[in-house]
CSV table of C-alpha atoms and ligand atoms in Angstrom, one decimal:
chain,number,residue,atom,x,y,z
A,21,MET,CA,34.3,14.6,18.5
A,22,SER,CA,30.6,14.4,18.9
A,23,ILE,CA,27.8,12.0,18.0
A,24,ASN,CA,25.6,12.5,14.9
A,25,ARG,CA,23.5,15.5,15.6
A,26,ILE,CA,20.7,14.7,13.1
A,27,MET,CA,20.3,11.2,14.5
A,28,ARG,CA,20.4,12.5,18.1
A,29,HIS,CA,17.7,15.0,17.2
A,30,LEU,CA,15.6,12.3,15.6
A,31,GLY,CA,15.9,10.1,18.7
A,32,GLU,CA,15.1,12.8,21.1
A,33,GLU,CA,12.3,14.4,19.1
A,34,ARG,CA,9.0,13.0,20.4
A,35,SER,CA,6.6,11.7,17.8
A,36,VAL,CA,3.3,13.4,18.3
A,37,ILE,CA,1.4,10.2,17.8
A,38,ARG,CA,3.5,8.3,20.3
A,39,GLU,CA,3.2,11.1,22.8
A,40,ILE,CA,-0.6,10.9,22.6
A,41,PHE,CA,-0.5,7.2,22.9
A,42,GLU,CA,1.7,7.4,26.0
A,43,TYR,CA,-0.6,10.0,27.5
A,44,GLY,CA,-3.5,7.6,26.9
A,45,ASN,CA,-1.8,4.8,28.7
A,46,ALA,CA,-1.1,7.0,31.7
A,47,ARG,CA,-4.7,8.3,31.7
A,48,LYS,CA,-6.0,4.7,31.5
A,49,LYS,CA,-4.1,3.9,34.7
A,50,GLU,CA,-5.6,6.9,36.4
A,51,ILE,CA,-9.3,6.6,35.4
A,52,GLY,CA,-9.7,3.2,33.9
A,53,ALA,CA,-9.1,1.8,30.4
A,54,ASP,CA,-12.8,1.8,29.5
A,55,LYS,CA,-13.0,5.6,30.0
A,56,VAL,CA,-10.3,6.6,27.7
A,57,PHE,CA,-10.9,6.7,23.9
A,58,ASP,CA,-7.5,6.3,22.3
A,59,PHE,CA,-7.7,6.8,18.5
A,60,SER,CA,-4.0,7.6,18.0
A,61,LEU,CA,-2.2,4.6,16.7
A,62,GLY,CA,-2.6,2.6,13.5
A,63,ASN,CA,-2.1,-0.7,15.2
A,64,PRO,CA,-4.4,-3.4,13.7
A,65,SER,CA,-7.2,-4.4,16.1
A,66,VAL,CA,-8.4,-7.6,14.4
A,67,ALA,CA,-6.6,-10.9,14.7
A,68,PRO,CA,-4.5,-12.2,11.8
A,69,PRO,CA,-6.4,-14.5,9.5
A,70,PRO,CA,-6.4,-18.1,10.8
A,71,GLU,CA,-4.0,-19.2,8.1
A,72,VAL,CA,-1.2,-17.3,9.9
A,73,ASN,CA,-1.2,-19.3,13.1
A,74,ALA,CA,-1.9,-22.5,11.2
A,75,GLU,CA,1.2,-21.9,9.0
A,76,ILE,CA,3.3,-21.0,12.0
A,77,ALA,CA,2.2,-24.3,13.7
A,78,ARG,CA,2.8,-26.3,10.6
A,79,LEU,CA,6.3,-24.8,10.0
A,80,ILE,CA,7.3,-25.4,13.6
A,81,ALA,CA,6.0,-29.0,13.5
A,82,GLU,CA,7.4,-29.9,10.1
A,83,MET,CA,10.6,-27.9,9.4
A,84,PRO,CA,13.8,-28.6,11.3
A,85,SER,CA,14.1,-25.6,13.6
A,86,VAL,CA,17.8,-25.0,12.9
A,87,GLN,CA,16.7,-24.5,9.3
A,88,LEU,CA,13.5,-22.6,10.1
A,89,HIS,CA,15.2,-20.0,12.2
A,90,GLY,CA,18.5,-19.8,10.3
A,91,TYR,CA,19.6,-17.1,7.8
A,92,THR,CA,17.9,-17.1,4.4
A,93,SER,CA,19.6,-15.4,1.4
A,94,ALA,CA,20.0,-11.7,1.9
A,95,ALA,CA,17.0,-10.9,-0.4
A,96,GLY,CA,14.9,-13.6,1.1
A,97,ALA,CA,14.3,-17.4,0.8
A,98,PRO,CA,14.1,-18.3,-2.9
A,99,GLU,CA,10.7,-20.1,-2.5
A,100,VAL,CA,9.3,-17.1,-0.8
A,101,ARG,CA,10.5,-14.6,-3.4
A,102,ALA,CA,9.1,-17.0,-6.1
A,103,ALA,CA,5.7,-17.2,-4.3
A,104,VAL,CA,5.5,-13.4,-4.2
A,105,ALA,CA,6.3,-13.0,-7.9
A,106,ASP,CA,3.8,-15.7,-8.9
A,107,TYR,CA,1.1,-14.1,-6.8
A,108,LEU,CA,1.6,-10.7,-8.3
A,109,LYS,CA,1.7,-12.2,-11.8
A,110,THR,CA,-1.4,-14.3,-11.3
A,111,LYS,CA,-3.5,-11.7,-9.3
A,112,PHE,CA,-2.6,-8.6,-11.4
A,113,GLY,CA,-1.3,-10.0,-14.6
A,114,ALA,CA,1.8,-8.0,-13.9
A,115,PRO,CA,5.3,-8.7,-15.3
A,116,MET,CA,7.2,-9.7,-12.2
A,117,SER,CA,10.2,-11.9,-11.7
A,118,THR,CA,11.4,-13.8,-8.7
A,119,GLU,CA,14.9,-12.3,-9.2
A,120,ARG,CA,13.6,-8.8,-8.5
A,121,VAL,CA,11.7,-9.5,-5.2
A,122,TYR,CA,13.4,-8.4,-2.0
A,123,MET,CA,11.9,-9.4,1.3
A,124,THR,CA,12.1,-6.7,4.0
A,125,CYS,CA,11.1,-5.7,7.5
A,126,GLY,CA,7.7,-4.0,6.7
A,127,ALA,CA,7.0,-0.9,4.7
A,128,ALA,CA,9.4,1.2,6.7
A,129,ALA,CA,12.3,-0.9,5.6
A,130,SER,CA,10.9,-1.2,2.0
A,131,LEU,CA,10.8,2.5,1.7
A,132,THR,CA,14.2,3.3,3.3
A,133,ILE,CA,15.8,0.6,1.1
A,134,ALA,CA,14.0,1.8,-2.1
A,135,LEU,CA,14.9,5.5,-1.4
A,136,THR,CA,18.5,4.7,-0.6
A,137,ALA,CA,18.8,2.6,-3.7
A,138,MET,CA,17.6,5.4,-5.9
A,139,SER,CA,19.0,8.6,-4.3
A,140,GLU,CA,21.9,10.5,-5.5
A,141,ALA,CA,23.2,13.9,-4.5
A,142,GLY,CA,20.6,16.6,-5.4
A,143,ASP,CA,17.7,14.2,-5.9
A,144,GLU,CA,14.2,15.2,-5.0
A,145,PHE,CA,11.3,13.0,-3.9
A,146,VAL,CA,7.8,14.2,-4.2
A,147,VAL,CA,5.2,13.4,-1.6
A,148,VAL,CA,1.5,14.1,-1.6
A,149,THR,CA,0.4,15.9,1.6
A,150,PRO,CA,-1.1,15.1,4.0
A,151,CYS,CA,1.2,12.1,4.2
A,152,PHE,CA,2.8,9.6,6.6
A,153,PRO,CA,5.2,11.7,8.7
A,154,GLU,CA,8.1,9.3,8.4
A,155,TYR,CA,8.5,9.9,4.7
A,156,ARG,CA,10.5,13.0,5.5
A,157,VAL,CA,12.8,11.0,7.8
A,158,PHE,CA,13.3,8.2,5.3
A,159,ILE,CA,13.9,10.6,2.4
A,160,GLU,CA,16.4,12.8,4.3
A,161,GLN,CA,18.3,9.8,5.6
A,162,ALA,CA,18.7,8.6,2.0
A,163,GLY,CA,20.2,12.0,1.2
A,164,GLY,CA,17.2,13.2,-0.8
A,165,LYS,CA,15.2,16.4,-0.6
A,166,VAL,CA,11.5,16.4,0.2
A,167,VAL,CA,9.2,18.2,-2.2
A,168,THR,CA,5.5,18.4,-1.3
A,169,ALA,CA,2.5,18.5,-3.6
A,170,LYS,CA,-0.7,19.2,-1.7
A,171,ALA,CA,-3.6,16.9,-2.4
A,172,ALA,CA,-6.8,18.4,-3.8
A,173,ALA,CA,-9.6,19.7,-1.5
A,174,ASP,CA,-11.2,16.2,-1.5
A,175,PHE,CA,-7.8,14.7,-0.8
A,176,HIS,CA,-7.6,13.0,-4.2
A,177,LEU,CA,-4.6,13.9,-6.4
A,178,ASP,CA,-4.2,17.5,-7.5
A,179,LEU,CA,-2.5,16.8,-10.8
A,180,ALA,CA,-1.7,20.5,-11.4
A,181,ALA,CA,0.2,20.5,-8.1
A,182,LEU,CA,2.0,17.3,-9.0
A,183,GLU,CA,2.9,18.7,-12.4
A,184,ARG,CA,4.5,21.7,-10.7
A,185,ALA,CA,6.3,19.6,-8.1
A,186,VAL,CA,7.9,17.1,-10.5
A,187,GLY,CA,11.0,18.8,-12.0
A,188,ILE,CA,14.3,17.8,-13.5
A,189,HIS,CA,15.7,16.7,-10.1
A,190,THR,CA,12.8,14.5,-9.2
A,191,LYS,CA,13.9,10.9,-8.7
A,192,ALA,CA,10.6,9.5,-7.6
A,193,VAL,CA,7.1,10.3,-6.5
A,194,ILE,CA,5.8,8.4,-3.4
A,195,LEU,CA,2.1,7.4,-3.6
A,196,ASN,CA,0.2,5.8,-0.8
A,197,SER,CA,-3.3,4.4,-1.5
A,198,PRO,CA,-5.4,3.5,0.4
A,199,ASN,CA,-4.1,6.6,2.2
A,200,ASN,CA,-2.9,7.2,5.7
A,201,PRO,CA,-4.2,9.7,7.1
A,202,THR,CA,-7.2,10.5,4.8
A,203,GLY,CA,-8.6,7.0,4.0
A,204,VAL,CA,-8.9,8.1,0.3
A,205,VAL,CA,-8.3,5.5,-2.4
A,206,TYR,CA,-7.0,7.0,-5.7
A,207,GLY,CA,-9.2,6.1,-8.7
A,208,ARG,CA,-8.0,4.6,-12.0
A,209,ALA,CA,-8.8,7.8,-14.0
A,210,GLU,CA,-6.6,10.1,-11.8
A,211,LEU,CA,-3.8,7.5,-11.7
A,212,LYS,CA,-3.9,7.3,-15.5
A,213,VAL,CA,-3.4,11.0,-15.7
A,214,LEU,CA,-0.6,10.8,-13.2
A,215,ALA,CA,1.0,8.0,-15.2
A,216,ALA,CA,0.8,10.1,-18.4
A,217,LEU,CA,2.3,13.1,-16.6
A,218,LEU,CA,5.2,11.0,-15.2
A,219,GLN,CA,5.8,9.5,-18.6
A,220,LYS,CA,5.9,12.9,-20.3
A,221,LYS,CA,8.3,14.2,-17.7
A,222,SER,CA,10.5,11.1,-18.1
A,223,ASP,CA,10.5,11.5,-21.9
A,224,GLU,CA,11.4,15.2,-21.7
A,225,ARG,CA,14.5,14.7,-19.7
A,226,GLY,CA,15.4,11.2,-21.0
A,227,ALA,CA,15.5,9.6,-17.5
A,228,PRO,CA,12.6,7.9,-15.7
A,229,VAL,CA,10.7,9.5,-12.8
A,230,TYR,CA,10.1,6.5,-10.6
A,231,LEU,CA,6.9,5.9,-8.8
A,232,ILE,CA,7.2,4.4,-5.3
A,233,ALA,CA,3.9,2.6,-4.4
A,234,ASP,CA,3.7,2.5,-0.6
A,235,GLU,CA,1.0,-0.1,-0.2
A,236,PRO,CA,0.5,-1.4,3.4
A,237,TYR,CA,-3.3,-0.9,3.1
A,238,ARG,CA,-3.8,-2.5,-0.3
A,239,GLU,CA,-6.3,-5.1,0.9
A,240,LEU,CA,-8.1,-2.8,3.4
A,241,THR,CA,-10.8,-1.2,1.2
A,242,TYR,CA,-14.6,-1.1,1.5
A,243,GLY,CA,-15.5,-1.6,-2.1
A,244,ALA,CA,-13.2,0.8,-3.9
A,245,GLU,CA,-10.9,-0.6,-6.6
A,246,VAL,CA,-7.1,-0.2,-5.8
A,247,PRO,CA,-5.6,-0.2,-9.3
A,248,PHE,CA,-2.3,-2.0,-9.5
A,249,LEU,CA,0.2,0.8,-10.3
A,250,PRO,CA,2.9,-1.2,-12.3
A,251,ASN,CA,0.1,-1.9,-14.8
A,252,LEU,CA,-0.5,1.8,-15.3
A,253,TYR,CA,3.1,3.0,-15.1
A,254,PRO,CA,6.0,0.6,-15.7
A,255,HIS,CA,8.6,2.5,-13.6
A,256,THR,CA,6.8,1.7,-10.4
A,257,VAL,CA,8.6,0.1,-7.4
A,258,LEU,CA,6.2,-1.7,-5.1
A,259,CYS,CA,6.9,-1.3,-1.4
A,260,TYR,CA,4.5,-3.7,0.3
A,261,SER,CA,4.0,-4.7,3.9
A,262,PHE,CA,2.0,-7.4,5.7
A,263,SER,CA,1.7,-5.3,8.8
A,264,LYS,CA,-1.9,-4.2,8.3
A,265,SER,CA,-3.4,-6.8,5.9
A,266,LEU,CA,-2.3,-9.8,8.0
A,267,SER,CA,-2.2,-7.8,11.3
A,268,LEU,CA,1.5,-8.6,11.7
A,269,ALA,CA,2.7,-5.1,12.4
A,270,GLY,CA,5.0,-6.3,15.2
A,271,GLU,CA,6.6,-9.1,13.2
A,272,ARG,CA,8.2,-6.7,10.6
A,273,ILE,CA,7.6,-8.3,7.2
A,274,GLY,CA,7.1,-7.0,3.7
A,275,TYR,CA,8.7,-6.8,0.3
A,276,ILE,CA,10.0,-4.7,-2.5
A,277,ALA,CA,9.2,-5.7,-6.1
A,278,VAL,CA,10.8,-4.1,-9.1
A,279,PRO,CA,8.6,-5.0,-12.2
A,280,ASP,CA,10.1,-6.3,-15.4
A,281,GLY,CA,9.1,-3.2,-17.3
A,282,CYS,CA,10.8,-0.8,-14.9
A,283,ALA,CA,13.6,1.3,-16.4
A,284,ASP,CA,17.0,-0.3,-15.6
A,285,ALA,CA,15.2,-2.9,-13.6
A,286,ASP,CA,18.3,-5.0,-13.0
A,287,GLY,CA,20.4,-2.1,-12.0
A,288,LEU,CA,17.8,-0.8,-9.7
A,289,PHE,CA,17.3,-4.2,-8.1
A,290,ALA,CA,21.1,-4.5,-7.6
A,291,ALA,CA,20.9,-1.1,-5.9
A,292,VAL,CA,18.1,-2.4,-3.7
A,293,CYS,CA,20.3,-5.3,-2.6
A,294,GLY,CA,23.1,-2.8,-2.0
A,295,ALA,CA,20.9,-0.5,0.0
A,296,GLY,CA,19.6,-3.5,2.0
A,297,ARG,CA,23.2,-4.5,2.7
A,298,SER,CA,24.4,-1.1,3.7
A,299,LEU,CA,21.4,-0.4,5.9
A,300,GLY,CA,21.7,-3.8,7.6
A,301,TYR,CA,18.3,-5.0,6.2
A,302,VAL,CA,19.3,-8.4,5.0
A,303,CYS,CA,17.4,-11.6,5.6
A,304,ALA,CA,14.0,-10.4,6.7
A,305,PRO,CA,12.5,-12.5,9.6
A,306,ALA,CA,12.8,-16.0,8.3
A,307,LEU,CA,9.8,-17.6,10.0
A,308,PHE,CA,7.5,-14.7,8.9
A,309,GLN,CA,8.9,-14.7,5.3
A,310,ARG,CA,7.5,-18.3,5.0
A,311,VAL,CA,4.3,-17.4,6.8
A,312,ALA,CA,3.7,-14.5,4.5
A,313,ALA,CA,4.3,-16.6,1.4
A,314,LYS,CA,1.4,-18.9,2.4
A,315,CYS,CA,-0.9,-15.9,3.2
A,316,LEU,CA,-0.5,-13.7,0.1
A,317,GLY,CA,-3.7,-11.7,-0.6
A,318,LYS,CA,-5.3,-12.8,2.7
A,319,SER,CA,-6.4,-10.3,5.3
A,320,GLY,CA,-7.9,-10.1,8.8
A,321,ASP,CA,-11.6,-9.4,9.4
A,322,ILE,CA,-12.1,-6.3,7.2
A,323,ALA,CA,-15.8,-6.5,8.0
A,324,ALA,CA,-15.0,-5.5,11.5
A,325,TYR,CA,-13.1,-2.4,10.3
A,326,ARG,CA,-16.0,-1.6,8.0
A,327,GLU,CA,-18.5,-1.7,11.0
A,328,ASN,CA,-16.2,0.6,13.0
A,329,ARG,CA,-15.9,3.0,10.0
A,330,ASP,CA,-19.7,3.1,9.4
A,331,LEU,CA,-20.5,3.5,13.1
A,332,LEU,CA,-18.1,6.4,13.6
A,333,TRP,CA,-18.6,8.1,10.2
A,334,ASN,CA,-22.4,8.1,10.5
A,335,ALA,CA,-22.3,9.4,14.1
A,336,LEU,CA,-19.7,12.1,13.5
A,337,ARG,CA,-21.6,13.4,10.5
A,338,ALA,CA,-24.9,13.4,12.5
A,339,TYR,CA,-23.0,15.5,15.1
A,340,GLY,CA,-22.1,18.0,12.5
A,341,PHE,CA,-18.4,17.2,11.9
A,342,ALA,CA,-17.1,17.3,8.3
A,343,CYS,CA,-15.1,14.2,7.4
A,344,VAL,CA,-13.4,13.0,4.2
A,345,PRO,CA,-15.4,10.0,2.8
A,346,PRO,CA,-13.3,7.0,4.0
A,347,GLU,CA,-12.8,4.4,1.3
A,348,GLY,CA,-9.9,2.4,2.7
A,349,ALA,CA,-7.3,1.9,5.4
A,350,PHE,CA,-8.6,2.5,8.9
A,351,TYR,CA,-8.5,6.2,9.4
A,352,LEU,CA,-11.0,9.0,9.4
A,353,PHE,CA,-9.8,12.5,8.5
A,354,VAL,CA,-12.0,15.0,10.2
A,355,LYS,CA,-12.1,18.8,9.7
A,356,SER,CA,-11.3,20.7,12.9
A,357,PRO,CA,-14.1,23.0,13.8
A,358,GLU,CA,-11.5,25.6,14.8
A,359,PRO,CA,-8.5,26.7,12.7
A,360,SER,CA,-6.0,25.0,15.1
A,361,ALA,CA,-6.2,21.2,15.0
A,362,LYS,CA,-4.0,21.2,18.1
A,363,ALA,CA,-6.4,23.3,20.0
A,364,PHE,CA,-9.3,21.1,18.9
A,365,CYS,CA,-7.3,18.0,20.1
A,366,GLU,CA,-6.8,19.7,23.5
A,367,ARG,CA,-10.5,20.3,23.8
A,368,ALA,CA,-11.2,16.7,22.7
A,369,LYS,CA,-8.9,15.5,25.5
A,370,LYS,CA,-11.3,16.9,28.1
A,371,TYR,CA,-13.7,14.3,27.0
A,372,GLU,CA,-11.0,11.6,27.0
A,373,LEU,CA,-10.9,11.6,23.2
A,374,LEU,CA,-7.4,11.2,21.9
A,375,LEU,CA,-7.1,12.4,18.3
A,376,VAL,CA,-4.0,13.2,16.2
A,377,PRO,CA,-3.7,16.8,14.8
A,378,SER,CA,-3.0,16.9,11.1
A,379,ASP,CA,0.1,19.2,11.4
A,380,SER,CA,2.5,16.3,11.5
A,381,PHE,CA,1.0,14.9,8.3
A,382,GLY,CA,1.9,18.2,6.6
A,383,VAL,CA,-1.5,20.0,6.5
A,384,GLU,CA,-3.3,22.1,9.0
A,385,GLY,CA,-6.9,22.1,10.3
A,386,TYR,CA,-7.7,18.4,10.5
A,387,VAL,CA,-7.5,15.5,12.9
A,388,ARG,CA,-6.8,11.8,12.2
A,389,ILE,CA,-8.9,9.2,14.0
A,390,SER,CA,-7.6,5.6,13.8
A,391,TYR,CA,-10.7,3.4,14.0
A,392,CYS,CA,-8.7,0.2,14.4
A,393,VAL,CA,-10.0,-0.2,17.9
A,394,ALA,CA,-12.5,-2.6,19.5
A,395,LYS,CA,-16.1,-1.7,18.5
A,396,PRO,CA,-17.2,-1.1,22.1
A,397,THR,CA,-14.6,1.6,22.4
A,398,ILE,CA,-16.2,3.4,19.5
A,399,GLU,CA,-19.7,2.8,21.0
A,400,ARG,CA,-18.7,4.2,24.4
A,401,SER,CA,-16.9,7.2,22.8
A,402,LEU,CA,-20.0,8.5,20.9
A,403,PRO,CA,-21.5,10.5,23.8
A,404,ALA,CA,-18.1,12.2,24.2
A,405,PHE,CA,-18.0,13.1,20.5
A,406,ALA,CA,-21.6,14.5,20.9
A,407,GLN,CA,-20.6,16.6,23.8
A,408,LEU,CA,-17.6,17.9,21.9
A,409,ALA,CA,-19.8,18.8,19.0
A,410,LYS,CA,-22.1,20.7,21.4
A,411,GLU,CA,-19.2,22.7,22.8
A,412,TYR,CA,-18.6,23.9,19.2
A,413,GLY,CA,-22.3,24.5,18.6
A,414,LEU,CA,-22.5,21.9,15.9
A,415,ILE,CA,-25.6,20.3,17.4
B,30,PLP,N1,3.6,3.7,5.1
B,30,PLP,C1,2.4,4.1,5.6
B,30,PLP,C2,1.5,5.0,4.8
B,30,PLP,C3,2.0,3.7,6.9
B,30,PLP,O1,0.8,4.1,7.4
B,30,PLP,C4,2.9,2.9,7.6
B,30,PLP,C5,2.5,2.5,9.0
B,30,PLP,O2,1.6,2.9,9.6
B,30,PLP,C6,4.1,2.5,7.1
B,30,PLP,C7,4.4,2.9,5.8
B,30,PLP,C8,5.0,1.6,7.8
B,30,PLP,O3,4.5,0.3,7.8
B,30,PLP,P1,5.3,-0.9,8.5
B,30,PLP,O4,4.8,-1.0,9.9
B,30,PLP,O5,5.0,-2.1,7.7
B,30,PLP,O6,6.8,-0.6,8.5
C-alpha cells in the first residue's frame, strides 16, 4: 500500500515562483529588505477599495454573527448569487441567471470545479502558451489531457495554431485575458475569429467546444477593452476571482457563471455543483461572499499599477530590453538577452533582481516581472536593471 504518487510528486515539486520568493525572503534578511528587488509573485500591492472594509464593518455590526459566519447554501448565499447575476446582466447585457452562479474560493477553485464538471475520459483541454503554470495541474487532476497552442509572436492569439489544436476530443479552450504572464489583452476582432472557429468545430462534430474564461484580471487594464466573452461565444463558462481586482487574494473568493445560452446550461451547472461537492468546494467563505456582492465591478487603485507599469516599461526599453506592450494585469514579459531565460535570471540575481524564467509558463527565452510592488522598489531597482543591461552590452 502506498500513498498517491502523483499527489506526492505535486506536493514535493517546488514551484519555481515560490522558490524565488523564498530565496528573496532569505536574502532580505541577509542584506536588508530595501536592497532586494523581488518581482516574483502576483500578490496585489494596493489596498482593497474602501468599500471592502466598510462592508466588513457593516456586516459585523449589523448581522448576527452566528448567521454571518455560518454555512450558506453549497453554491453560495442566494442574495449573493442574485447580485452577481444582476451585475453581469446590467454591466454586459449578458443572459445570466441566479440559478447558474456558483460562488467559489478564487479562480483556482473556479477552474478546478469547471474542469472537473466537464471532463470525461479522453477529453482534451487547449491552453494558449505562455500560460498560468497551474493549468496543467488543474486539467490533469480533472482527468483531462493538456493540448497547447502557442500564442503568436506578439502574444496575441495565433488562430491557425488554435485551429490545429482544437480537435474532436477538445472539451474546452481556456482563455486568460488580461493575460498572466504577458500582460496582453485579446482584442474584439481576434476573439470574434476564435468564436467563429469554435462554433464551426462545434457544428462539425455536433457537440460544443466550451470556452473557459479565466478572468481574475478583468478590471486591471490600462485603457484596452476586455470584451465579455459570453456575448461573443455562448458556450463560455466564466471563472472569475476577486483576488486581484479587490486585492483579496488571501480571502479566496470568486465565482463560476454559466450563461443562459450555453449548451446544456442546466446539465453543466448541475455538474459544477457535483464537482464542487466532490472536491469539497462547497459554501465559499461566507463573510467574503457578502463583501464581494457589495463590491462587484470595483477595484483597488489601478492608477498605482499604471504608474509602476509606465516607470518600468519606459526604463527597460531605454536600457535596450525588448518587452511585450503591457495592456493589462500587472506583469511585464521581457525577452531574455540570452537564449536561456534561467541563465538570464541567474545573472539578474547578482544585482538582487528576482525575475521568473518563462519556462514554467510553457515558452522559452523570456522572463516575467510582476510589477505589483511598492513604487519605491521599482525606483530603487532601476540602476540594477541598467547595470544588467550594460553586462549584456545593451547600453
Ligand atoms: N488564473 C490566473 C491566470 C492567475 O494568474 C491566477 C493567480 O495568479 C489564478 C488563476 C488563480 O487565482 P486565485 O488566487 O483567485 O485562485
